[in-house]
C-alpha cells in the first residue's frame, strides 16, 4: 500500500469508536483489582517503507516479563511531559530509535495490565532506516512483523494458563519463532479491530 494511503488508513483507525482494554477482557469471572494505575506508554511503530511493526524481545534477565515480546516503551517518568514523550524516550533508550524519524499520529485507547500499569499505545509511522541497538539490560532482540500479519484477525488465537489458582485466557498472535501474547497481543488485537 502506498505510504499516503497507509497514513490515511491509520488516521481513520484513530477516529474509530472503542474504549480501553485490559488483561482481564477474556476473563469475565475475574474481578479487576482497583489499583492506582501507573501511567506508561509504548510505541506502536510502523516502518513506512516496509509496512512492518517494530517489536522487541525482552531480556531474560529482567525481573518482570523476562523473554516476552513487547513494544518499546515503559512508564512515564516525571521528566516526560506527555505519554508520547515517554514512548519516544523509551524507544530511543531501548532500541536506539531516533525521535526525528518518528511521525506520531496519535494515541490508541489505554490498556490496563495485571501488573498495575495503564499503557497507552502511541501510533506512529517510522520513516527511513536506523540501526537498531538493543539496550542489553532490557532488550535481547529487535525484530519486525509484517503489518498485514498483525491486521489479519484470523491470526489471533485465545489460549490460557493457570494464574492465581484459575485459568486465565489471553490473546496470542504467533509469528515464526515469536510467541506474541498477553498485553502486547491484546493491544495489537484492538488495533486490528480498529483497522478492519
Short mmCIF file of C-alpha atoms in Angstrom, two decimals:
data_model
loop_
_atom_site.label_atom_id
_atom_site.label_comp_id
_atom_site.label_asym_id
_atom_site.label_seq_id
_atom_site.Cartn_x
_atom_site.Cartn_y
_atom_site.Cartn_z
CA UNK A 1 0.00 0.00 0.00
CA UNK A 2 1.42 3.44 -0.82
CA UNK A 3 2.56 5.34 2.28
CA UNK A 4 -0.03 8.17 1.92
CA UNK A 5 -2.81 5.53 1.80
CA UNK A 6 -1.38 3.76 4.84
CA UNK A 7 -1.19 7.04 6.74
CA UNK A 8 -4.83 7.82 5.88
CA UNK A 9 -5.95 4.34 6.99
CA UNK A 10 -4.05 4.72 10.30
CA UNK A 11 -5.51 8.18 10.90
CA UNK A 12 -9.00 6.81 10.19
CA UNK A 13 -8.39 3.98 12.70
CA UNK A 14 -7.65 6.55 15.40
CA UNK A 15 -11.13 8.03 14.95
CA UNK A 16 -12.99 4.72 15.32
CA UNK A 17 -15.10 4.18 18.45
CA UNK A 18 -13.84 1.84 21.12
CA UNK A 19 -12.74 2.02 24.69
CA UNK A 20 -9.92 0.86 26.87
CA UNK A 21 -8.86 -2.78 27.06
CA UNK A 22 -7.32 -4.84 29.82
CA UNK A 23 -5.54 -8.09 30.57
CA UNK A 24 -8.87 -9.19 32.07
CA UNK A 25 -11.00 -8.80 28.91
CA UNK A 26 -11.39 -12.53 28.25
CA UNK A 27 -11.93 -13.42 31.90
CA UNK A 28 -15.37 -12.20 32.95
CA UNK A 29 -15.17 -14.12 36.23
CA UNK A 30 -12.09 -12.18 37.40
CA UNK A 31 -12.76 -9.00 39.34
CA UNK A 32 -10.47 -6.26 38.08
CA UNK A 33 -8.47 -5.05 41.07
CA UNK A 34 -8.95 -1.41 41.99
CA UNK A 35 -5.43 -0.09 41.84
CA UNK A 36 -3.86 3.26 41.33
CA UNK A 37 -2.52 2.60 37.86
CA UNK A 38 0.96 3.74 36.84
CA UNK A 39 0.89 5.68 33.54
CA UNK A 40 3.01 4.10 30.79
CA UNK A 41 3.29 4.31 27.02
CA UNK A 42 4.51 2.08 24.24
CA UNK A 43 5.39 2.89 20.66
CA UNK A 44 3.33 1.04 18.07
CA UNK A 45 5.80 2.00 15.39
CA UNK A 46 5.11 1.00 11.80
CA UNK A 47 8.00 1.21 9.34
CA UNK A 48 6.52 3.20 6.46
CA UNK A 49 8.66 1.71 3.69
CA UNK A 50 8.40 -1.96 4.73
CA UNK A 51 4.99 -1.79 6.46
CA UNK A 52 6.26 -3.80 9.38
CA UNK A 53 5.73 -3.27 13.12
CA UNK A 54 8.75 -2.87 15.39
CA UNK A 55 8.78 -5.24 18.37
CA UNK A 56 11.30 -6.32 20.96
CA UNK A 57 12.12 -9.47 22.88
CA UNK A 58 12.71 -8.54 26.49
CA UNK A 59 15.92 -9.63 28.18
CA UNK A 60 15.75 -12.95 30.01
CA UNK A 61 17.49 -11.19 32.94
CA UNK A 62 14.59 -8.84 33.65
CA UNK A 63 12.59 -9.31 36.85
CA UNK A 64 9.23 -8.68 35.16
CA UNK A 65 8.12 -10.36 31.92
CA UNK A 66 11.56 -11.82 31.00
CA UNK A 67 11.85 -13.04 27.43
CA UNK A 68 8.41 -11.78 26.43
CA UNK A 69 7.61 -9.92 23.23
CA UNK A 70 6.79 -6.25 23.77
CA UNK A 71 6.59 -2.88 22.12
CA UNK A 72 9.39 -0.48 23.01
CA UNK A 73 8.12 1.61 25.89
CA UNK A 74 7.71 1.93 29.62
CA UNK A 75 6.38 4.02 32.46
CA UNK A 76 6.06 7.77 32.21
CA UNK A 77 8.88 9.41 34.15
CA UNK A 78 8.50 12.77 35.90
CA UNK A 79 10.75 14.22 33.19
CA UNK A 80 8.32 13.12 30.42
CA UNK A 81 5.84 15.96 29.80
CA UNK A 82 3.46 13.61 27.93
CA UNK A 83 2.87 9.93 27.27
CA UNK A 84 4.16 10.49 23.74
CA UNK A 85 7.42 11.80 25.20
CA UNK A 86 7.65 8.70 27.39
CA UNK A 87 7.15 6.34 24.42
CA UNK A 88 9.72 8.18 22.29
CA UNK A 89 12.28 8.34 25.11
CA UNK A 90 11.88 4.65 25.90
CA UNK A 91 12.10 3.67 22.20
CA UNK A 92 15.33 5.64 21.90
CA UNK A 93 16.78 4.12 25.10
CA UNK A 94 15.68 0.55 24.40
CA UNK A 95 16.32 0.19 20.66
CA UNK A 96 18.17 3.35 19.55
CA UNK A 97 15.22 4.68 17.54
CA UNK A 98 15.90 8.36 16.71
CA UNK A 99 12.97 10.62 17.55
CA UNK A 100 13.35 12.68 14.37
CA UNK A 101 12.30 9.76 12.10
CA UNK A 102 9.14 9.02 14.12
CA UNK A 103 5.93 10.62 12.82
CA UNK A 104 3.43 10.36 15.70
CA UNK A 105 -0.17 10.04 14.51
CA UNK A 106 -1.95 9.78 17.85
CA UNK A 107 -2.91 7.56 20.77
CA UNK A 108 -4.95 4.38 20.85
CA UNK A 109 -7.14 3.68 23.91
CA UNK A 110 -5.20 2.66 27.02
CA UNK A 111 -4.71 -0.90 28.22
CA UNK A 112 -4.69 -1.97 31.89
CA UNK A 113 -2.19 -4.69 32.77
CA UNK A 114 -2.36 -7.21 35.60
CA UNK A 115 0.81 -5.58 36.94
CA UNK A 116 -0.95 -2.24 37.57
CA UNK A 117 0.04 -0.15 34.55
CA UNK A 118 -2.22 1.87 32.31
CA UNK A 119 -0.41 1.58 28.99
CA UNK A 120 -1.19 3.98 26.16
CA UNK A 121 -0.13 2.81 22.68
CA UNK A 122 1.34 5.70 20.68
CA UNK A 123 0.70 5.03 17.00
CA UNK A 124 3.43 6.27 14.66
CA UNK A 125 4.98 5.86 11.24
CA UNK A 126 8.75 5.43 11.21
CA UNK A 127 10.41 6.87 8.10
CA UNK A 128 13.82 5.80 6.81
CA UNK A 129 16.45 3.45 8.14
CA UNK A 130 18.07 3.30 11.54
CA UNK A 131 20.46 0.92 13.25
CA UNK A 132 18.51 -0.93 15.93
CA UNK A 133 20.68 -1.03 19.06
CA UNK A 134 19.10 -3.23 21.75
CA UNK A 135 19.79 -1.93 25.27
CA UNK A 136 21.42 -5.08 26.67
CA UNK A 137 19.91 -4.79 30.14
CA UNK A 138 16.34 -4.65 28.81
CA UNK A 139 16.18 -5.96 25.24
CA UNK A 140 17.68 -9.11 23.79
CA UNK A 141 16.36 -8.65 20.24
CA UNK A 142 14.64 -6.12 17.97
CA UNK A 143 12.59 -7.57 15.12
CA UNK A 144 9.75 -6.64 12.80
CA UNK A 145 6.47 -8.33 11.93
CA UNK A 146 4.54 -7.60 8.73
CA UNK A 147 1.65 -5.26 9.42
CA UNK A 148 -0.59 -7.46 7.25
CA UNK A 149 0.00 -10.41 9.60
CA UNK A 150 -0.99 -8.36 12.66
CA UNK A 151 -4.08 -6.88 10.99
CA UNK A 152 -5.44 -10.30 9.99
CA UNK A 153 -7.75 -11.14 12.90
CA UNK A 154 -7.71 -14.81 11.83
CA UNK A 155 -4.09 -14.94 13.08
CA UNK A 156 -5.20 -14.28 16.68
CA UNK A 157 -5.82 -17.22 18.98
CA UNK A 158 -7.19 -17.40 22.50
CA UNK A 159 -5.06 -19.50 24.82
CA UNK A 160 -4.85 -19.87 28.57
CA UNK A 161 -2.79 -20.84 31.57
CA UNK A 162 -3.17 -21.07 35.32
CA UNK A 163 -2.89 -17.74 37.13
CA UNK A 164 -3.70 -17.17 40.81
CA UNK A 165 -5.43 -20.54 41.05
CA UNK A 166 -7.67 -20.20 38.00
CA UNK A 167 -7.41 -20.47 34.24
CA UNK A 168 -6.67 -17.09 32.67
CA UNK A 169 -7.39 -16.60 28.96
CA UNK A 170 -5.42 -14.24 26.73
CA UNK A 171 -4.82 -13.41 23.08
CA UNK A 172 -1.82 -14.65 21.12
CA UNK A 173 -0.66 -13.76 17.61
CA UNK A 174 2.29 -16.05 16.85
CA UNK A 175 4.72 -15.12 14.10
CA UNK A 176 7.51 -17.53 13.14
CA UNK A 177 9.61 -18.19 16.25
CA UNK A 178 7.94 -15.34 18.17
CA UNK A 179 5.14 -16.05 20.64
CA UNK A 180 3.37 -12.70 20.93
CA UNK A 181 0.84 -12.84 23.76
CA UNK A 182 -0.67 -11.06 26.74
CA UNK A 183 -0.87 -7.27 26.81
CA UNK A 184 1.06 -6.85 23.55
CA UNK A 185 -1.24 -9.22 21.66
CA UNK A 186 -4.33 -7.61 23.23
CA UNK A 187 -3.25 -4.12 22.15
CA UNK A 188 -2.48 -5.42 18.67
CA UNK A 189 -5.88 -7.13 18.50
CA UNK A 190 -7.64 -3.86 19.48
CA UNK A 191 -5.61 -2.07 16.80
CA UNK A 192 -6.57 -4.73 14.19
CA UNK A 193 -10.25 -4.28 15.09
CA UNK A 194 -9.98 -0.52 14.51
CA UNK A 195 -8.22 -1.06 11.18
CA UNK A 196 -10.79 -3.59 9.91
#
